[in-house]
JSON list of C-alpha atoms in Angstrom, two decimals:
[
{"chain": "A", "resi": 17, "resn": "MET", "atom": "CA", "xyz": [-112.99, -24.97, 2.01]},
{"chain": "A", "resi": 18, "resn": "ARG", "atom": "CA", "xyz": [-111.96, -26.71, 5.62]},
{"chain": "A", "resi": 19, "resn": "VAL", "atom": "CA", "xyz": [-114.88, -25.79, 8.31]},
{"chain": "A", "resi": 20, "resn": "LEU", "atom": "CA", "xyz": [-114.62, -26.46, 11.87]},
{"chain": "A", "resi": 21, "resn": "LEU", "atom": "CA", "xyz": [-117.49, -27.28, 13.28]},
{"chain": "A", "resi": 22, "resn": "VAL", "atom": "CA", "xyz": [-117.93, -27.39, 17.32]},
{"chain": "A", "resi": 23, "resn": "GLU", "atom": "CA", "xyz": [-121.28, -28.77, 18.38]},
{"chain": "A", "resi": 24, "resn": "ASP", "atom": "CA", "xyz": [-122.01, -31.15, 21.43]},
{"chain": "A", "resi": 25, "resn": "ASP", "atom": "CA", "xyz": [-125.52, -32.17, 20.27]},
{"chain": "A", "resi": 26, "resn": "LEU", "atom": "CA", "xyz": [-125.09, -35.28, 18.19]},
{"chain": "A", "resi": 27, "resn": "MET", "atom": "CA", "xyz": [-128.44, -34.09, 15.95]},
{"chain": "A", "resi": 28, "resn": "ILE", "atom": "CA", "xyz": [-127.73, -30.57, 15.24]},
{"chain": "A", "resi": 29, "resn": "GLY", "atom": "CA", "xyz": [-123.67, -31.88, 14.24]},
{"chain": "A", "resi": 30, "resn": "GLU", "atom": "CA", "xyz": [-124.97, -34.54, 12.22]},
{"chain": "A", "resi": 31, "resn": "THR", "atom": "CA", "xyz": [-127.31, -32.84, 10.35]},
{"chain": "A", "resi": 32, "resn": "LEU", "atom": "CA", "xyz": [-124.71, -29.52, 9.95]},
{"chain": "A", "resi": 33, "resn": "SER", "atom": "CA", "xyz": [-122.00, -32.03, 8.86]},
{"chain": "A", "resi": 34, "resn": "ASP", "atom": "CA", "xyz": [-123.70, -33.68, 6.58]},
{"chain": "A", "resi": 35, "resn": "ALA", "atom": "CA", "xyz": [-125.22, -30.34, 4.70]},
{"chain": "A", "resi": 36, "resn": "LEU", "atom": "CA", "xyz": [-121.98, -28.45, 4.57]},
{"chain": "A", "resi": 37, "resn": "GLN", "atom": "CA", "xyz": [-120.50, -31.77, 3.25]},
{"chain": "A", "resi": 38, "resn": "ASP", "atom": "CA", "xyz": [-122.80, -31.78, 0.55]},
{"chain": "A", "resi": 39, "resn": "GLU", "atom": "CA", "xyz": [-122.21, -27.67, -0.32]},
{"chain": "A", "resi": 40, "resn": "ALA", "atom": "CA", "xyz": [-118.79, -29.18, -0.88]},
{"chain": "A", "resi": 41, "resn": "TYR", "atom": "CA", "xyz": [-117.33, -28.27, 2.42]},
{"chain": "A", "resi": 42, "resn": "THR", "atom": "CA", "xyz": [-114.45, -30.21, 4.44]},
{"chain": "A", "resi": 43, "resn": "VAL", "atom": "CA", "xyz": [-115.78, -30.38, 7.93]},
{"chain": "A", "resi": 44, "resn": "ASP", "atom": "CA", "xyz": [-113.78, -31.74, 11.23]},
{"chain": "A", "resi": 45, "resn": "TRP", "atom": "CA", "xyz": [-116.33, -31.48, 13.86]},
{"chain": "A", "resi": 46, "resn": "VAL", "atom": "CA", "xyz": [-115.52, -31.60, 17.73]},
{"chain": "A", "resi": 47, "resn": "LYS", "atom": "CA", "xyz": [-118.28, -32.34, 20.20]},
{"chain": "A", "resi": 48, "resn": "ASP", "atom": "CA", "xyz": [-116.11, -30.04, 23.05]},
{"chain": "A", "resi": 49, "resn": "GLY", "atom": "CA", "xyz": [-114.52, -26.71, 23.78]},
{"chain": "A", "resi": 50, "resn": "GLN", "atom": "CA", "xyz": [-110.99, -28.80, 24.50]},
{"chain": "A", "resi": 51, "resn": "GLN", "atom": "CA", "xyz": [-111.16, -30.67, 21.88]},
{"chain": "A", "resi": 52, "resn": "ALA", "atom": "CA", "xyz": [-111.70, -27.35, 19.44]},
{"chain": "A", "resi": 53, "resn": "ILE", "atom": "CA", "xyz": [-108.80, -25.54, 21.17]},
{"chain": "A", "resi": 54, "resn": "ALA", "atom": "CA", "xyz": [-106.47, -28.35, 20.59]},
{"chain": "A", "resi": 55, "resn": "THR", "atom": "CA", "xyz": [-107.85, -28.89, 17.09]},
{"chain": "A", "resi": 56, "resn": "LEU", "atom": "CA", "xyz": [-107.08, -24.80, 16.08]},
{"chain": "A", "resi": 57, "resn": "LYS", "atom": "CA", "xyz": [-103.73, -25.19, 17.22]},
{"chain": "A", "resi": 58, "resn": "VAL", "atom": "CA", "xyz": [-102.88, -27.96, 14.81]},
{"chain": "A", "resi": 59, "resn": "GLN", "atom": "CA", "xyz": [-105.59, -26.90, 11.87]},
{"chain": "A", "resi": 60, "resn": "PRO", "atom": "CA", "xyz": [-106.03, -24.08, 10.13]},
{"chain": "A", "resi": 61, "resn": "TYR", "atom": "CA", "xyz": [-109.54, -23.60, 9.32]},
{"chain": "A", "resi": 62, "resn": "ASN", "atom": "CA", "xyz": [-111.44, -20.53, 6.76]},
{"chain": "A", "resi": 63, "resn": "LEU", "atom": "CA", "xyz": [-114.29, -20.66, 9.57]},
{"chain": "A", "resi": 64, "resn": "VAL", "atom": "CA", "xyz": [-115.36, -21.58, 12.96]},
{"chain": "A", "resi": 65, "resn": "LEU", "atom": "CA", "xyz": [-118.88, -22.65, 13.68]},
{"chain": "A", "resi": 66, "resn": "LEU", "atom": "CA", "xyz": [-119.26, -22.30, 17.45]},
{"chain": "A", "resi": 67, "resn": "ASP", "atom": "CA", "xyz": [-121.57, -23.38, 19.75]},
{"chain": "A", "resi": 68, "resn": "LEU", "atom": "CA", "xyz": [-121.70, -21.72, 23.03]},
{"chain": "A", "resi": 69, "resn": "GLY", "atom": "CA", "xyz": [-122.88, -24.45, 25.31]},
{"chain": "A", "resi": 70, "resn": "LEU", "atom": "CA", "xyz": [-120.11, -27.37, 25.24]},
{"chain": "A", "resi": 71, "resn": "PRO", "atom": "CA", "xyz": [-118.64, -29.11, 27.87]},
{"chain": "A", "resi": 72, "resn": "LYS", "atom": "CA", "xyz": [-114.86, -28.78, 29.18]},
{"chain": "A", "resi": 73, "resn": "VAL", "atom": "CA", "xyz": [-114.44, -25.05, 27.85]},
{"chain": "A", "resi": 74, "resn": "ASP", "atom": "CA", "xyz": [-117.73, -23.28, 26.64]},
{"chain": "A", "resi": 75, "resn": "GLY", "atom": "CA", "xyz": [-118.12, -21.50, 23.54]},
{"chain": "A", "resi": 76, "resn": "MET", "atom": "CA", "xyz": [-116.99, -18.34, 25.02]},
{"chain": "A", "resi": 77, "resn": "GLY", "atom": "CA", "xyz": [-113.88, -19.77, 26.54]},
{"chain": "A", "resi": 78, "resn": "VAL", "atom": "CA", "xyz": [-112.96, -20.86, 23.33]},
{"chain": "A", "resi": 79, "resn": "LEU", "atom": "CA", "xyz": [-113.63, -17.97, 21.01]},
{"chain": "A", "resi": 80, "resn": "MET", "atom": "CA", "xyz": [-111.10, -16.18, 23.67]},
{"chain": "A", "resi": 81, "resn": "ALA", "atom": "CA", "xyz": [-108.72, -18.84, 23.21]},
{"chain": "A", "resi": 82, "resn": "ILE", "atom": "CA", "xyz": [-109.14, -17.99, 19.07]},
{"chain": "A", "resi": 83, "resn": "ARG", "atom": "CA", "xyz": [-108.56, -14.46, 19.83]},
{"chain": "A", "resi": 84, "resn": "THR", "atom": "CA", "xyz": [-106.06, -14.87, 22.02]},
{"chain": "A", "resi": 85, "resn": "ALA", "atom": "CA", "xyz": [-104.08, -16.86, 19.93]},
{"chain": "A", "resi": 86, "resn": "LYS", "atom": "CA", "xyz": [-104.27, -14.12, 16.86]},
{"chain": "A", "resi": 87, "resn": "LEU", "atom": "CA", "xyz": [-106.17, -16.13, 14.67]},
{"chain": "A", "resi": 88, "resn": "ASP", "atom": "CA", "xyz": [-108.02, -14.30, 12.58]},
{"chain": "A", "resi": 89, "resn": "THR", "atom": "CA", "xyz": [-110.44, -17.27, 11.43]},
{"chain": "A", "resi": 90, "resn": "PRO", "atom": "CA", "xyz": [-113.86, -16.17, 11.54]},
{"chain": "A", "resi": 91, "resn": "VAL", "atom": "CA", "xyz": [-116.25, -17.54, 13.76]},
{"chain": "A", "resi": 92, "resn": "LEU", "atom": "CA", "xyz": [-119.92, -17.69, 13.61]},
{"chain": "A", "resi": 93, "resn": "ILE", "atom": "CA", "xyz": [-121.33, -18.36, 16.91]},
{"chain": "A", "resi": 94, "resn": "LEU", "atom": "CA", "xyz": [-124.53, -20.81, 16.17]},
{"chain": "A", "resi": 95, "resn": "THR", "atom": "CA", "xyz": [-126.24, -20.94, 19.74]},
{"chain": "A", "resi": 96, "resn": "ALA", "atom": "CA", "xyz": [-129.60, -21.36, 21.90]},
{"chain": "A", "resi": 97, "resn": "ARG", "atom": "CA", "xyz": [-128.58, -18.24, 23.84]},
{"chain": "A", "resi": 98, "resn": "ASP", "atom": "CA", "xyz": [-130.50, -15.75, 22.29]},
{"chain": "A", "resi": 99, "resn": "ALA", "atom": "CA", "xyz": [-130.46, -12.93, 24.84]},
{"chain": "A", "resi": 100, "resn": "THR", "atom": "CA", "xyz": [-129.10, -9.75, 23.26]},
{"chain": "A", "resi": 101, "resn": "GLN", "atom": "CA", "xyz": [-126.51, -9.51, 26.19]},
{"chain": "A", "resi": 102, "resn": "ASP", "atom": "CA", "xyz": [-125.36, -12.87, 24.85]},
{"chain": "A", "resi": 103, "resn": "ARG", "atom": "CA", "xyz": [-125.20, -11.46, 21.42]},
{"chain": "A", "resi": 104, "resn": "ILE", "atom": "CA", "xyz": [-123.17, -8.12, 22.44]},
{"chain": "A", "resi": 105, "resn": "LEU", "atom": "CA", "xyz": [-121.20, -10.41, 24.42]},
{"chain": "A", "resi": 106, "resn": "GLY", "atom": "CA", "xyz": [-120.67, -12.91, 21.87]},
{"chain": "A", "resi": 107, "resn": "LEU", "atom": "CA", "xyz": [-119.90, -9.99, 19.25]},
{"chain": "A", "resi": 108, "resn": "ASP", "atom": "CA", "xyz": [-117.28, -8.07, 21.40]},
{"chain": "A", "resi": 109, "resn": "ALA", "atom": "CA", "xyz": [-115.56, -10.83, 22.23]},
{"chain": "A", "resi": 110, "resn": "GLY", "atom": "CA", "xyz": [-114.28, -11.48, 18.56]},
{"chain": "A", "resi": 111, "resn": "ALA", "atom": "CA", "xyz": [-116.98, -13.41, 17.01]},
{"chain": "A", "resi": 112, "resn": "ASP", "atom": "CA", "xyz": [-117.77, -12.39, 13.32]},
{"chain": "A", "resi": 113, "resn": "ASP", "atom": "CA", "xyz": [-121.43, -13.26, 13.41]},
{"chain": "A", "resi": 114, "resn": "TYR", "atom": "CA", "xyz": [-124.09, -14.71, 15.80]},
{"chain": "A", "resi": 115, "resn": "VAL", "atom": "CA", "xyz": [-126.83, -16.83, 14.84]},
{"chain": "A", "resi": 116, "resn": "VAL", "atom": "CA", "xyz": [-129.61, -18.62, 17.47]},
{"chain": "A", "resi": 117, "resn": "LYS", "atom": "CA", "xyz": [-131.03, -21.65, 17.22]},
{"chain": "A", "resi": 118, "resn": "PRO", "atom": "CA", "xyz": [-133.61, -23.01, 15.78]},
{"chain": "A", "resi": 119, "resn": "PHE", "atom": "CA", "xyz": [-132.26, -21.38, 12.44]},
{"chain": "A", "resi": 120, "resn": "ASP", "atom": "CA", "xyz": [-132.48, -21.63, 8.67]},
{"chain": "A", "resi": 121, "resn": "LEU", "atom": "CA", "xyz": [-129.53, -23.62, 7.28]},
{"chain": "A", "resi": 122, "resn": "GLY", "atom": "CA", "xyz": [-130.03, -21.55, 3.67]},
{"chain": "A", "resi": 123, "resn": "GLU", "atom": "CA", "xyz": [-129.64, -18.45, 6.33]},
{"chain": "A", "resi": 124, "resn": "VAL", "atom": "CA", "xyz": [-126.44, -20.18, 7.89]},
{"chain": "A", "resi": 125, "resn": "LEU", "atom": "CA", "xyz": [-124.65, -21.02, 4.51]},
{"chain": "A", "resi": 126, "resn": "ALA", "atom": "CA", "xyz": [-124.91, -17.30, 3.29]},
{"chain": "A", "resi": 127, "resn": "ARG", "atom": "CA", "xyz": [-124.12, -16.04, 6.64]},
{"chain": "A", "resi": 128, "resn": "MET", "atom": "CA", "xyz": [-120.47, -18.23, 6.16]},
{"chain": "A", "resi": 129, "resn": "ARG", "atom": "CA", "xyz": [-119.90, -16.96, 2.20]},
{"chain": "A", "resi": 130, "resn": "VAL", "atom": "CA", "xyz": [-120.16, -13.82, 3.56]},
{"chain": "A", "resi": 131, "resn": "LEU", "atom": "CA", "xyz": [-117.59, -14.40, 6.02]},
{"chain": "A", "resi": 132, "resn": "ILE", "atom": "CA", "xyz": [-115.25, -16.33, 3.99]},
{"chain": "A", "resi": 133, "resn": "ARG", "atom": "CA", "xyz": [-115.72, -14.04, 0.98]},
{"chain": "A", "resi": 134, "resn": "ARG", "atom": "CA", "xyz": [-114.91, -11.40, 3.84]},
{"chain": "A", "resi": 135, "resn": "SER", "atom": "CA", "xyz": [-112.22, -13.30, 5.16]},
{"chain": "A", "resi": 136, "resn": "GLN", "atom": "CA", "xyz": [-110.39, -13.24, 1.54]},
{"chain": "A", "resi": 137, "resn": "GLY", "atom": "CA", "xyz": [-110.52, -9.22, 1.06]},
{"chain": "A", "resi": 138, "resn": "LYS", "atom": "CA", "xyz": [-113.85, -10.01, -1.69]},
{"chain": "A", "resi": 139, "resn": "THR", "atom": "CA", "xyz": [-116.71, -8.22, -1.61]},
{"chain": "A", "resi": 140, "resn": "ASP", "atom": "CA", "xyz": [-118.49, -10.37, -4.36]},
{"chain": "A", "resi": 141, "resn": "ASN", "atom": "CA", "xyz": [-119.21, -14.27, -5.44]},
{"chain": "A", "resi": 142, "resn": "LEU", "atom": "CA", "xyz": [-117.21, -14.18, -8.16]},
{"chain": "A", "resi": 143, "resn": "LEU", "atom": "CA", "xyz": [-113.11, -15.63, -8.14]},
{"chain": "A", "resi": 144, "resn": "GLN", "atom": "CA", "xyz": [-111.53, -15.59, -11.37]},
{"chain": "A", "resi": 145, "resn": "ILE", "atom": "CA", "xyz": [-108.23, -15.71, -12.07]},
{"chain": "A", "resi": 146, "resn": "GLY", "atom": "CA", "xyz": [-107.22, -14.80, -15.74]},
{"chain": "A", "resi": 147, "resn": "THR", "atom": "CA", "xyz": [-110.50, -16.38, -17.82]},
{"chain": "A", "resi": 148, "resn": "LEU", "atom": "CA", "xyz": [-111.23, -18.74, -15.75]},
{"chain": "A", "resi": 149, "resn": "ALA", "atom": "CA", "xyz": [-114.43, -18.04, -12.80]},
{"chain": "A", "resi": 150, "resn": "LEU", "atom": "CA", "xyz": [-115.54, -19.68, -10.19]},
{"chain": "A", "resi": 151, "resn": "ASP", "atom": "CA", "xyz": [-119.40, -18.85, -8.78]},
{"chain": "A", "resi": 152, "resn": "THR", "atom": "CA", "xyz": [-119.61, -20.00, -5.11]},
{"chain": "A", "resi": 153, "resn": "LEU", "atom": "CA", "xyz": [-123.41, -19.15, -4.38]},
{"chain": "A", "resi": 154, "resn": "ASN", "atom": "CA", "xyz": [-124.11, -20.97, -7.61]},
{"chain": "A", "resi": 155, "resn": "LYS", "atom": "CA", "xyz": [-120.83, -23.05, -7.85]},
{"chain": "A", "resi": 156, "resn": "LYS", "atom": "CA", "xyz": [-120.50, -22.67, -11.53]},
{"chain": "A", "resi": 157, "resn": "VAL", "atom": "CA", "xyz": [-117.15, -22.57, -13.26]},
{"chain": "A", "resi": 158, "resn": "THR", "atom": "CA", "xyz": [-116.44, -21.15, -16.54]},
{"chain": "A", "resi": 159, "resn": "LEU", "atom": "CA", "xyz": [-113.56, -20.99, -18.80]},
{"chain": "A", "resi": 160, "resn": "ASP", "atom": "CA", "xyz": [-113.35, -18.04, -21.69]},
{"chain": "A", "resi": 161, "resn": "ASN", "atom": "CA", "xyz": [-117.12, -17.85, -20.32]},
{"chain": "A", "resi": 162, "resn": "LYS", "atom": "CA", "xyz": [-117.88, -21.26, -21.48]},
{"chain": "A", "resi": 163, "resn": "PRO", "atom": "CA", "xyz": [-119.33, -23.59, -18.58]},
{"chain": "A", "resi": 164, "resn": "ILE", "atom": "CA", "xyz": [-117.06, -26.42, -17.34]},
{"chain": "A", "resi": 165, "resn": "ASP", "atom": "CA", "xyz": [-118.61, -29.19, -15.07]},
{"chain": "A", "resi": 166, "resn": "ILE", "atom": "CA", "xyz": [-116.57, -30.56, -12.70]},
{"chain": "A", "resi": 167, "resn": "THR", "atom": "CA", "xyz": [-116.85, -33.17, -9.64]},
{"chain": "A", "resi": 168, "resn": "ALA", "atom": "CA", "xyz": [-117.96, -32.20, -5.85]},
{"chain": "A", "resi": 169, "resn": "LYS", "atom": "CA", "xyz": [-114.12, -32.62, -4.82]},
{"chain": "A", "resi": 170, "resn": "GLU", "atom": "CA", "xyz": [-112.75, -30.98, -8.08]},
{"chain": "A", "resi": 171, "resn": "TYR", "atom": "CA", "xyz": [-114.94, -27.96, -7.15]},
{"chain": "A", "resi": 172, "resn": "MET", "atom": "CA", "xyz": [-113.57, -28.09, -3.38]},
{"chain": "A", "resi": 173, "resn": "LEU", "atom": "CA", "xyz": [-109.68, -28.03, -4.84]},
{"chain": "A", "resi": 174, "resn": "LEU", "atom": "CA", "xyz": [-110.51, -25.70, -7.29]},
{"chain": "A", "resi": 175, "resn": "THR", "atom": "CA", "xyz": [-111.96, -23.28, -4.37]},
{"chain": "A", "resi": 176, "resn": "THR", "atom": "CA", "xyz": [-109.17, -23.56, -2.22]},
{"chain": "A", "resi": 177, "resn": "PHE", "atom": "CA", "xyz": [-106.35, -22.87, -4.79]},
{"chain": "A", "resi": 178, "resn": "MET", "atom": "CA", "xyz": [-108.53, -19.83, -5.96]},
{"chain": "A", "resi": 179, "resn": "LEU", "atom": "CA", "xyz": [-108.67, -18.09, -2.65]},
{"chain": "A", "resi": 180, "resn": "SER", "atom": "CA", "xyz": [-104.91, -19.11, -2.19]},
{"chain": "A", "resi": 181, "resn": "PRO", "atom": "CA", "xyz": [-103.46, -18.35, -5.64]},
{"chain": "A", "resi": 182, "resn": "ASP", "atom": "CA", "xyz": [-100.21, -17.49, -4.56]},
{"chain": "A", "resi": 183, "resn": "LYS", "atom": "CA", "xyz": [-99.26, -19.91, -1.52]},
{"chain": "A", "resi": 184, "resn": "VAL", "atom": "CA", "xyz": [-98.00, -23.03, -1.67]},
{"chain": "A", "resi": 185, "resn": "LEU", "atom": "CA", "xyz": [-100.83, -25.47, 0.02]},
{"chain": "A", "resi": 186, "resn": "SER", "atom": "CA", "xyz": [-99.81, -28.47, 1.86]},
{"chain": "A", "resi": 187, "resn": "LYS", "atom": "CA", "xyz": [-101.78, -31.94, 1.52]},
{"chain": "A", "resi": 188, "resn": "THR", "atom": "CA", "xyz": [-102.94, -31.50, 5.11]},
{"chain": "A", "resi": 189, "resn": "GLN", "atom": "CA", "xyz": [-104.78, -27.87, 3.85]},
{"chain": "A", "resi": 190, "resn": "LEU", "atom": "CA", "xyz": [-105.89, -29.50, 1.11]}
]
């Protein structure tokens, strides 16, 4: 799973980037809105984690650019802006979810799983092709109901393949 993290705070960005990589996500981290827009033009993502208080182009500008470009990539706003009106504006502008800082990492990961699952037309955390099954919540793989041990990189690749079984993926996408 490829995630674009758009966060200008170094401490939050490093913490999130490390935590996401530990969860087998491929993370590209940019620190301003202009970089985010440029990156989204050349690279597809499964999810965007978007701060609103960004330099150059603020998060709402990035969100508007994403939706104007007709990208259906799920966007999860992570921001310190906690006013109800800010949440309403973000969701009405096209964000798929909105979480206020400080946040619980477990909750953010759960919301990410939900958004990615919905974007793939799934209702549960189980990906299955034939007798091969991958539980994305518990990160377990089974073949013919027997557990298979795989590395983090193998898990990441298998998840990508199973989410796009009918597509040919480029090296960049992988």
